[in-house]
Coordinates of C-alpha atoms and ligand atoms in Angstrom, one line a residue:
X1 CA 0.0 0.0 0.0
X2 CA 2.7 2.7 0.5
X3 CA 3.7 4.0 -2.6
X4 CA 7.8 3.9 -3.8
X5 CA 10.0 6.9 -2.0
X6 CA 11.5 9.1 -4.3
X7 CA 15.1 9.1 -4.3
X8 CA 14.8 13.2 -3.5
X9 CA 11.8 12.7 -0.6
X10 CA 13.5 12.4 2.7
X11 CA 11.6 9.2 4.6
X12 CA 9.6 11.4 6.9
X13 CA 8.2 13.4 4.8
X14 CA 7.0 10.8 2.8
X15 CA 5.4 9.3 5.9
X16 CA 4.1 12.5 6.6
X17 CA 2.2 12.8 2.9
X18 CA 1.1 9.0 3.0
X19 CA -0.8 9.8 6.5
X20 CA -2.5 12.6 5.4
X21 CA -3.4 11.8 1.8
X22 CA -3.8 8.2 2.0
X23 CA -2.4 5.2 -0.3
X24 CA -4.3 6.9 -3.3
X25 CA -5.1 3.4 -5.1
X26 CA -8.0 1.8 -6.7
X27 CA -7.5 -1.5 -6.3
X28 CA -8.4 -2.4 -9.8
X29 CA -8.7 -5.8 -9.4
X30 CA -11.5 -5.2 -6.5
X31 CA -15.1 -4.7 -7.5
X32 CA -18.0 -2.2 -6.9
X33 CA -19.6 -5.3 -5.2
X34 CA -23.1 -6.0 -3.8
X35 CA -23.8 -6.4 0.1
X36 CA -26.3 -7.6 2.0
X37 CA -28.2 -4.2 3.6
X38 CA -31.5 -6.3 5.0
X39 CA -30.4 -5.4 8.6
X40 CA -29.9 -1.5 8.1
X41 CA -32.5 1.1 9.2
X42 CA -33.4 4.7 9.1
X43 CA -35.5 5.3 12.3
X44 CA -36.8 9.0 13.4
X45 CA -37.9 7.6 16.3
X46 CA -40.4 10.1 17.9
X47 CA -38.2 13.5 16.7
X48 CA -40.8 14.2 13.9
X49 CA -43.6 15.1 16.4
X50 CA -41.5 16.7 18.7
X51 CA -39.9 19.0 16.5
X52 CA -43.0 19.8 15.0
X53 CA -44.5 21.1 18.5
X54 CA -41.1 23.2 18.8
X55 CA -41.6 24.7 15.2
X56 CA -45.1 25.4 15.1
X57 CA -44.8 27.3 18.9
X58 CA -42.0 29.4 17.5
X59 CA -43.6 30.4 14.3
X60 CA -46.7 30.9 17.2
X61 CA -44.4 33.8 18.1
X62 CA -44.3 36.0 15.4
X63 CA -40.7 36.8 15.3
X64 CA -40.3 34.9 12.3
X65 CA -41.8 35.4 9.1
X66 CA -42.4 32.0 6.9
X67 CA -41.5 31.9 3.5
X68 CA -41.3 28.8 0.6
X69 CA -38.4 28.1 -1.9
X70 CA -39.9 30.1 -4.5
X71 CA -39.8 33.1 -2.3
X72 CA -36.4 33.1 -1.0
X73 CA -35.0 32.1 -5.0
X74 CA -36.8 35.5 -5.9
X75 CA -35.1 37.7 -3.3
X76 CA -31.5 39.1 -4.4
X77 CA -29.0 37.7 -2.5
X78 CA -25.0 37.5 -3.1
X79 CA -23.6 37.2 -6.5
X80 CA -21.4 34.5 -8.3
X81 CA -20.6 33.4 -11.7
X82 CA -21.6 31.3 -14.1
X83 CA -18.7 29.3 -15.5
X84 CA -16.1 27.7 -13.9
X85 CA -13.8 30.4 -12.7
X86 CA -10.8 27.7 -12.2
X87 CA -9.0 24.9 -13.2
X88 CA -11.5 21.5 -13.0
X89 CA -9.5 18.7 -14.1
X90 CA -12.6 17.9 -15.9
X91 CA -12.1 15.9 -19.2
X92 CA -13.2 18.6 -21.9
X93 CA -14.6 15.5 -23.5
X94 CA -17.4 15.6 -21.0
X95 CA -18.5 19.3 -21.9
X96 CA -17.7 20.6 -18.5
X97 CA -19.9 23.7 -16.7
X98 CA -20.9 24.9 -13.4
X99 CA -20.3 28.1 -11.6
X100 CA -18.3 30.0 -8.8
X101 CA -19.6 31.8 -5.4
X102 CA -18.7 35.1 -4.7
X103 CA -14.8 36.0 -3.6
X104 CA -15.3 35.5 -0.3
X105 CA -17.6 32.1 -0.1
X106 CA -14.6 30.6 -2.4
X107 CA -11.7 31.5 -0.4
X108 CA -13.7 31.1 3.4
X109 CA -10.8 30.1 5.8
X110 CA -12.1 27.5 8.7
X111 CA -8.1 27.4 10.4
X112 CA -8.3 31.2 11.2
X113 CA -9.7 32.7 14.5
X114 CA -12.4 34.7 13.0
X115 CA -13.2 31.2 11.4
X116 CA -15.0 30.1 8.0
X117 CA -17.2 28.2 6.2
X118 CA -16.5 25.2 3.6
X119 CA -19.1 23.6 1.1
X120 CA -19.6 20.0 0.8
X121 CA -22.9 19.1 -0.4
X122 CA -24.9 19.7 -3.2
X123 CA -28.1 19.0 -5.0
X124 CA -30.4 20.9 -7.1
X125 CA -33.9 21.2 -9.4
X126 CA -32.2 18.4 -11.0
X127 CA -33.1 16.5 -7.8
X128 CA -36.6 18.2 -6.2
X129 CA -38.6 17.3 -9.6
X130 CA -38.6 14.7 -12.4
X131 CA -37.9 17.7 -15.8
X132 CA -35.2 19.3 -13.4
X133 CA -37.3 22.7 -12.9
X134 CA -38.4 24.0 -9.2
X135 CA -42.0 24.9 -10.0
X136 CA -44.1 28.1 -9.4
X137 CA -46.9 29.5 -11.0
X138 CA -44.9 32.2 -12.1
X139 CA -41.6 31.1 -12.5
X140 CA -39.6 27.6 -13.2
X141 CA -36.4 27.7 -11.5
X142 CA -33.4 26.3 -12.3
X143 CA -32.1 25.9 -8.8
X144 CA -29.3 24.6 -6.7
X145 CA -28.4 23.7 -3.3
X146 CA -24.7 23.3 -1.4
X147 CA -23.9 23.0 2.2
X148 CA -21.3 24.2 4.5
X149 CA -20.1 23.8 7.7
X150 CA -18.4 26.4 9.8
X151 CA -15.3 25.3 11.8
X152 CA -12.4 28.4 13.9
X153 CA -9.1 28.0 15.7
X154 CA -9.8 28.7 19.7
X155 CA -6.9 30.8 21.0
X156 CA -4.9 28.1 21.4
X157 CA -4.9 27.0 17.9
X158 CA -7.3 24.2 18.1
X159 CA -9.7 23.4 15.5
X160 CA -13.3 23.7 16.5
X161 CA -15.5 21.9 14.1
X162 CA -18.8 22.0 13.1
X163 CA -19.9 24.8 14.9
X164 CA -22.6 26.1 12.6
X165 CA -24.0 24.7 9.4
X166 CA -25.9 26.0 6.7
X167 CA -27.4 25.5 2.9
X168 CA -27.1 27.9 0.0
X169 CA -30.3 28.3 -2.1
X170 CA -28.9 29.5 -5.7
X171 CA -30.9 30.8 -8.5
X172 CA -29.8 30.2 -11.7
X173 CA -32.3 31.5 -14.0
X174 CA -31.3 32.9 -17.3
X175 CA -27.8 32.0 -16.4
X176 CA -27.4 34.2 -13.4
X177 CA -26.1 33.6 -10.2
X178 CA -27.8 35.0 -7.3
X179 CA -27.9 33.3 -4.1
X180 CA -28.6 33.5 0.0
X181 CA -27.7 31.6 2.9
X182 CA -29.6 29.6 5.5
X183 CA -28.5 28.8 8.9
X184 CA -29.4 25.3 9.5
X185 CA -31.5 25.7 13.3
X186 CA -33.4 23.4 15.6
X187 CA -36.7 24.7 17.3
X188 CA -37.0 24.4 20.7
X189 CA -39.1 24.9 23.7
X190 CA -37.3 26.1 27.0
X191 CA -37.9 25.2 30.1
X192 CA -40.4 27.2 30.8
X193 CA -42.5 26.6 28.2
X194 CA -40.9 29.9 25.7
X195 CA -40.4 28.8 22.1
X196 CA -36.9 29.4 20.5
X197 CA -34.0 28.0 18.3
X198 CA -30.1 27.6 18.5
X199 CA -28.0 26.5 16.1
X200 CA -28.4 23.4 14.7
X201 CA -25.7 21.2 17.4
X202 CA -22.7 19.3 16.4
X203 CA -23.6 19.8 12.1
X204 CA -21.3 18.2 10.1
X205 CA -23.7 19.2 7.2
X206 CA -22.5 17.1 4.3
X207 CA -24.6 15.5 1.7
X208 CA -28.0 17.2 0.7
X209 CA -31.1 16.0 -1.5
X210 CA -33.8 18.3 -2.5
X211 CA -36.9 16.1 -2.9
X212 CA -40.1 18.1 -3.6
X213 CA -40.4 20.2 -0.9
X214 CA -38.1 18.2 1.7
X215 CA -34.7 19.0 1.8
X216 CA -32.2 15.7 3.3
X217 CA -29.6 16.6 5.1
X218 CA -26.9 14.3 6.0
X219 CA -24.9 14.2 9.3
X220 CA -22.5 11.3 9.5
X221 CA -24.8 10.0 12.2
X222 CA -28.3 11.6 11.4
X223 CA -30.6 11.8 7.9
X224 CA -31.9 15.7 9.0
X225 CA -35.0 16.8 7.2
X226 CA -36.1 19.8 6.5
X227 CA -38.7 21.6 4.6
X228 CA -38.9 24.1 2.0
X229 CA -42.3 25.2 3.1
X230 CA -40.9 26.3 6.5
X231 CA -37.7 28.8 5.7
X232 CA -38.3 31.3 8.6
X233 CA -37.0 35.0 7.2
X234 CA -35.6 36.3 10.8
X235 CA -36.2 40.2 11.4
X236 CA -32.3 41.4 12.6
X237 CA -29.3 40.5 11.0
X238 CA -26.5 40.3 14.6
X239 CA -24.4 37.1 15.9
X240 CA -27.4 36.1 18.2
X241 CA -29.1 32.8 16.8
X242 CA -32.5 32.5 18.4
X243 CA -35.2 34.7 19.5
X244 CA -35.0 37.0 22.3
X245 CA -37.9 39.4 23.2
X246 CA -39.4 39.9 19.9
X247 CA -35.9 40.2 17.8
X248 CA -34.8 37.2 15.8
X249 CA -31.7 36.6 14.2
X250 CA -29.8 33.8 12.9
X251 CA -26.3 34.6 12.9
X252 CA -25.9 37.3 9.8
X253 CA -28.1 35.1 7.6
X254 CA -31.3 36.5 6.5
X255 CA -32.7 33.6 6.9
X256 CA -32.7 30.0 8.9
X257 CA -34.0 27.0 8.2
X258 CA -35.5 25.0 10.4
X259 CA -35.6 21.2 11.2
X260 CA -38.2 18.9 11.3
X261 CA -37.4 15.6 12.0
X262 CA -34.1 13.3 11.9
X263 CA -33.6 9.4 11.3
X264 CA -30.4 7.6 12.7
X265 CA -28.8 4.4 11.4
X266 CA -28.0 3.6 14.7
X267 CA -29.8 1.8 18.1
X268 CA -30.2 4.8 20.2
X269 CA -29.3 8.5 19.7
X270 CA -25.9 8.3 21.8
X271 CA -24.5 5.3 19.5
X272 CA -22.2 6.4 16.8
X273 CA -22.2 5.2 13.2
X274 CA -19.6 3.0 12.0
X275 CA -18.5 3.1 8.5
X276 CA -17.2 0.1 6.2
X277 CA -18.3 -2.4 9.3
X278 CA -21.5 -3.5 10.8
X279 CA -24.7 -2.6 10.4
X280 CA -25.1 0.8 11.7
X281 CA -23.8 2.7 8.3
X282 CA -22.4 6.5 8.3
X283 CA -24.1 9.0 6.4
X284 CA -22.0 11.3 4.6
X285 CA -22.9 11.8 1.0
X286 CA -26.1 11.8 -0.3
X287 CA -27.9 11.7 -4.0
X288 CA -31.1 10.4 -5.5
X289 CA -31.9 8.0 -8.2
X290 CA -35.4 8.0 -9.9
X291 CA -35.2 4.8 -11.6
X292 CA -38.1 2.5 -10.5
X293 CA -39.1 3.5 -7.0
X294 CA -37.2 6.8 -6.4
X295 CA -33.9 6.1 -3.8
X296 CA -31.9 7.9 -1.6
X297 CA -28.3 6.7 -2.1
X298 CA -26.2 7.2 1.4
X299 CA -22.3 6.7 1.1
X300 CA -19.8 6.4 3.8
X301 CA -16.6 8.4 3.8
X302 CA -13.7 5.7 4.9
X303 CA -10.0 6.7 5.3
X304 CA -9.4 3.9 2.8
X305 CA -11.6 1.3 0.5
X306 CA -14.7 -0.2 2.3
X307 CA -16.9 2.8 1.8
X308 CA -20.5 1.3 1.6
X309 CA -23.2 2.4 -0.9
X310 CA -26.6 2.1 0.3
X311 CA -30.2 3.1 -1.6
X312 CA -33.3 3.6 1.1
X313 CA -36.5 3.7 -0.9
X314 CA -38.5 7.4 -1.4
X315 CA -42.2 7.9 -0.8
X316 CA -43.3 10.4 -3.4
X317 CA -46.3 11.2 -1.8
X318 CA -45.1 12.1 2.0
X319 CA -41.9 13.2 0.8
X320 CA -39.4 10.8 3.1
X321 CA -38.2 7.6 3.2
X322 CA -40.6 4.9 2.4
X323 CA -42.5 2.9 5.4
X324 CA -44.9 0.7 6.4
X325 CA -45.4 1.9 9.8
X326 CA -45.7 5.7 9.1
X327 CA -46.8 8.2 12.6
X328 CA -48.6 11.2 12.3
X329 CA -46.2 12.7 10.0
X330 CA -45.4 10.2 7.5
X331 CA -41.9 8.8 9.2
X332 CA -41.4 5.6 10.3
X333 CA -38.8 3.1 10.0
X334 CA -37.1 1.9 6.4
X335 CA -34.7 -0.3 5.2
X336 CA -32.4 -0.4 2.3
X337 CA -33.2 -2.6 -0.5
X338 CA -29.3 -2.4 -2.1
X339 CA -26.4 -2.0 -1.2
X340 CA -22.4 -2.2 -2.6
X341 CA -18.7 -1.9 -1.3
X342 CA -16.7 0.8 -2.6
X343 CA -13.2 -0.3 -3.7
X344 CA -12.4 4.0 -3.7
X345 CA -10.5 5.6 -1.1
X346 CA -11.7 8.6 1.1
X347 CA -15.1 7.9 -0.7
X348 CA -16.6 12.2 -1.5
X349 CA -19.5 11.4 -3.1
X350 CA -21.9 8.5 -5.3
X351 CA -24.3 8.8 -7.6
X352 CA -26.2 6.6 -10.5
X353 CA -27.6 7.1 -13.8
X354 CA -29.7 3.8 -13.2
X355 CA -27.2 1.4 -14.5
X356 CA -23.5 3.3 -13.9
X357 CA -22.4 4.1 -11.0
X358 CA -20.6 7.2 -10.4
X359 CA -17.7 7.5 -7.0
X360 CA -15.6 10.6 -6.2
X361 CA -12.7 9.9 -3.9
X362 CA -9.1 9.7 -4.7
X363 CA -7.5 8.9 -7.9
X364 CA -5.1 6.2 -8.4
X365 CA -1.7 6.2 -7.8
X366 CA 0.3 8.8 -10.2
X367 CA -3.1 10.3 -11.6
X368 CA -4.1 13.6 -11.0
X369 CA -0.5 15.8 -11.3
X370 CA -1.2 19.4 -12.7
X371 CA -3.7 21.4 -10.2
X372 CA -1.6 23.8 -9.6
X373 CA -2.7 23.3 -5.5
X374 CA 0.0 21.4 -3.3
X375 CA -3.5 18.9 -3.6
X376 CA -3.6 16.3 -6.6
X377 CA -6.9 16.3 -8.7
X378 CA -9.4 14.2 -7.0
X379 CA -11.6 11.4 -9.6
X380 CA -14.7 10.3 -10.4
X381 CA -14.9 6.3 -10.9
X382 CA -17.4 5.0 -12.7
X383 CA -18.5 1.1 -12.5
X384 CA -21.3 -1.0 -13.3
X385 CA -22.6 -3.6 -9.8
X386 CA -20.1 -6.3 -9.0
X387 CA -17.3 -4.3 -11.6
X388 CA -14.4 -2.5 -11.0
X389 CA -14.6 1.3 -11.2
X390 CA -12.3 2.9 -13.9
X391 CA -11.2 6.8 -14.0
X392 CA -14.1 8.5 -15.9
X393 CA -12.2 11.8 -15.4
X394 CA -10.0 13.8 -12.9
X395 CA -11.7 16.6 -10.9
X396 CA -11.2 19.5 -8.6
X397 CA -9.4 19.5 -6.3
X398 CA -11.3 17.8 -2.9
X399 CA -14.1 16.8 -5.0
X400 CA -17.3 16.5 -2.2
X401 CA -20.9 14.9 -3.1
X402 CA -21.9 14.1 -6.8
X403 CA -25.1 13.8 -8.1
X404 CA -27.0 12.7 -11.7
X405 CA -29.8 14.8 -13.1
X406 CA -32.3 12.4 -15.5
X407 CA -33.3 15.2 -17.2
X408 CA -30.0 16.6 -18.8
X409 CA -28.3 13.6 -18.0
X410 CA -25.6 15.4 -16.4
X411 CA -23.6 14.8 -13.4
X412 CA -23.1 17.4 -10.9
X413 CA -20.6 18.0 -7.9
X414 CA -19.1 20.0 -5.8
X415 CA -15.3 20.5 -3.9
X416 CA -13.9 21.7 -0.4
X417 CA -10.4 22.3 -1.0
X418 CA -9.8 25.9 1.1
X419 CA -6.9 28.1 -0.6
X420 CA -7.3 31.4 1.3
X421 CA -5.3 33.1 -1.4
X422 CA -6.6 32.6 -4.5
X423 CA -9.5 30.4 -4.0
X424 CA -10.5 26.9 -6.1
X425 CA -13.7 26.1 -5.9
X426 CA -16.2 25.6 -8.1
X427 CA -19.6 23.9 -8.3
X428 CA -19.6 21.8 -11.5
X429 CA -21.3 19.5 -13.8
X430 CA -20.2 17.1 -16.7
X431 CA -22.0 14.6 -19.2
X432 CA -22.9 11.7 -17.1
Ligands
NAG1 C1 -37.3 30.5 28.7 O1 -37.2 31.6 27.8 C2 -37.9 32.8 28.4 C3 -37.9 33.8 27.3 O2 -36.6 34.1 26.8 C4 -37.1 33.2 29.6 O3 -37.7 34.3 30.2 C5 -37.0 32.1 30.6 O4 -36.1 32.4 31.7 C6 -36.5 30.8 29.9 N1 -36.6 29.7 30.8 C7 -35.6 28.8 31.0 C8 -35.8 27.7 32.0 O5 -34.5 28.9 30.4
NAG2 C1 -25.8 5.5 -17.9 O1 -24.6 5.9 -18.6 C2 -24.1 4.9 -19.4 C3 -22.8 5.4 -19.9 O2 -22.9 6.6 -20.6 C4 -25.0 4.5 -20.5 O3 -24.5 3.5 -21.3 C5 -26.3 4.1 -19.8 O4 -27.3 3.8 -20.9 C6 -26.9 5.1 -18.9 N1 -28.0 4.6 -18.2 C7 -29.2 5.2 -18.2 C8 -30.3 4.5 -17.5 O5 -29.4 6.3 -18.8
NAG3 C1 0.0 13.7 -8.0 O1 0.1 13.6 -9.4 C2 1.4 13.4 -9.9 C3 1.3 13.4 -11.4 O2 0.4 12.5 -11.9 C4 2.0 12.1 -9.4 O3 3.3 11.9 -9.8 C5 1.9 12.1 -7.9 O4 2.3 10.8 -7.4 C6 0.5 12.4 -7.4 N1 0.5 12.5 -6.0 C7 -0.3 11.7 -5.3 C8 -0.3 11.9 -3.8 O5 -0.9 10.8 -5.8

């Protein structure tokens, strides 16, 4: 697994380089291969009618205003571009496009006091309905979605992470980029009996699918859902998340967005996930599939190969994962009906067209030179079940979630990597 030392790299820093990056390898002779899933679950447990008391009593308040998709894509918001502003690594052979945030959302620094955010997840139109358009009477939107967390150095240097987490809603209309920010938050109801929110705890905020009007957020540990009729336009704009008196504010965002339920993979709430073993799976990236019975495709981020694919069945009609036993509010329990093993390291991201499947993570061994970052290219694999992936291209640099639109055919992603002085990120998509 360790690669050959150049004759020029002194033996600790090559030790230094492997334990960071990883052996970058696909192991070509292993397979994308097919698992048994029967004994995974997704389980909200009672959070769905809790959080529901919580939300309605703070919208009770009246220091929120409550606002759909639709109304927050028509309000101005920060600009990007449309384009990609920097070097992909995308094959030109897949017809690469996507577009850039603003200056300061592409160079956000998280290892600084003052802290900063960094993107990870994405999804779109191409996800919340079958042509790809968010719909209004007025206006179809072509829409996306990313998500970031927000980690800072503590005065003595140590990384707090995951302090805050939020999603971007972008509207790209007429080839435009306008977009706003939503803290991610989590109704309560005190002590007392006063209705407030804080900051949604402990967000790792990765993988995202927009599915009608729920929006699937994933955790590592938790499937958080939210929902796009509920965005809750807050009436200051200070550091103060939460409601005090009749002010609300949600950190410098306009707005916040708050949950409504979460499912966990695991046997209580205090148990953690544990990826590439056992049967209580991580959930890092997320995308959906709409062939046969729509799916929600979960994959595990692993520090090597063993990343596991896994595709929970959708219920079109209540918007969440398929059950037989649904409460008051649709949830109940689900299980998996497939599942695979992913020969990629440091698995990003997975995706399908229905028969090919698509895996970011790290590119093989000597692939990936050129990006002009002290980081390599990362790569997307692509492999039919029980065959093993091959390089379908090179991409930017700390390449997060992917995801397949049916409707262009087209596979879109997202990357991470933070260079504080020149910025290289983009969002991007390719021919799938
Ligand atoms: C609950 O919130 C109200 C309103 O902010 C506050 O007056 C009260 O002290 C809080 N109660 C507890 C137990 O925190
Ligand atoms: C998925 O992509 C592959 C490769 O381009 C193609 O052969 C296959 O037909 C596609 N599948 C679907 C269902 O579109
Ligand atoms: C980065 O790419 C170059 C050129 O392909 C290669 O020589 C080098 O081994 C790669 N680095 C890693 C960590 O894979």
């Amino acid at each position: 697994m360790l690669r050959r030392i150049s004759s020029s790299t002194s033996m600790l820093l090559t030790f230094i380089a492997v334990t960071l990056v990883g052996p970058p390898m696909t192991h070509a002779a292993m397979a994308f291969r097919s698992i048994d899933v029967g004994s995974f679950a997704l389980d909200p447990g009672t959070t769905f009618s809790n959080q529901a008391a919580a939300l309605q009593a703070v919208e009770a308040t009246g220091a929120v205003t409550v606002l759909d998709a639709n109304q927050v894509l028509a309000t101005s918001g920060r600009t990007g571009s449309a384009g990609l502003c920097h070097a992909t690594g995308l094959s030109s052979s897949l017809k690469p496009g996507g577009f850039c945030w603003d200056h300061a959302d592409d160079v956000s620094n998280s290892y600084t006091a003052a802290g900063g955010w960094t993107p990870q997840g994405i999804t779109g139109s191409y996800d919340a309905q079958p042509n790809g358009l968010w719909d209004n009477v007025a206006t179809r939107h072509t829409a996306y979605m990313a998500s970031w967390h927000f980690d800072r150095l503590d005065s003595t240097g140590k990384l707090i992470r995951n302090e805050f987490a939020r999603v971007t809603m972008v509207n790209a209309n007429n080839n435009a980029i306008s977009y706003n920010h939503l803290l991610l938050v989590q109704p309560y109801i005190n002590g007392s009996g006063a209705a407030n929110f804080r900051a949604m705890p402990g967000t790792h905020a990765d993988g995202m699918v927009w599915y009608g009007n729920t929006l699937f957020v994933a955790n590592g540990r938790f499937l958080q859902v939210y929902s796009l009729k509920h965005i809750w336009k807050v009436n200051s704009n200070q550091e103060m998340v939460g409601i005090s008196g009749s002010t609300s504010s949600a950190r410098w965002s306009n707005y916040a967005l708050p949950l409504i339920g979460q499912y966990r993979t695991t046997t209580s709430d205090g148990t953690a996930c544990t990826a590439a073993a056992g049967r209580m799976p991580c959930l890092n990236s997320l995308s959906l599939d709409r062939t046969g019975q729509d799916g929600l495709v979960s994959a595990e981020y692993y520090g090597a190969a063993g990343g596991r694919v896994v595709r929970w069945p959708l219920d079109y009609q209540s918007m969440l994962p398929a059950t037989t036993n649904p409460d008051a509010h649709g949830a109940g329990v689900t299980h998996p009906t497939l599942g695979y093993v992913s020969p990629v390291w440091h698995m990003q991201g997975a995706a399908t067209n229905g028969t090919h499947w698509y895996l970011v993570g790290d590119c093989p061994s000597g692939v990936g030179g050129g990006s002009g970052d002290s980081i390599n290219y990362s790569c997307i694999h692509r492999a039919l079940p029980d065959n093993s992936p091959h390089v379908y291209t090179t991409s930017p640099v700390l390449s997060q979630n992917i995801g397949y639109s049916p409707a262009t055919k087209r596979l879109w992603g997202i990357n991470e990597r933070i260079n504080s002085a020149r910025g290289i990120r983009v969002v991007f998509s390719i021919d799938g």
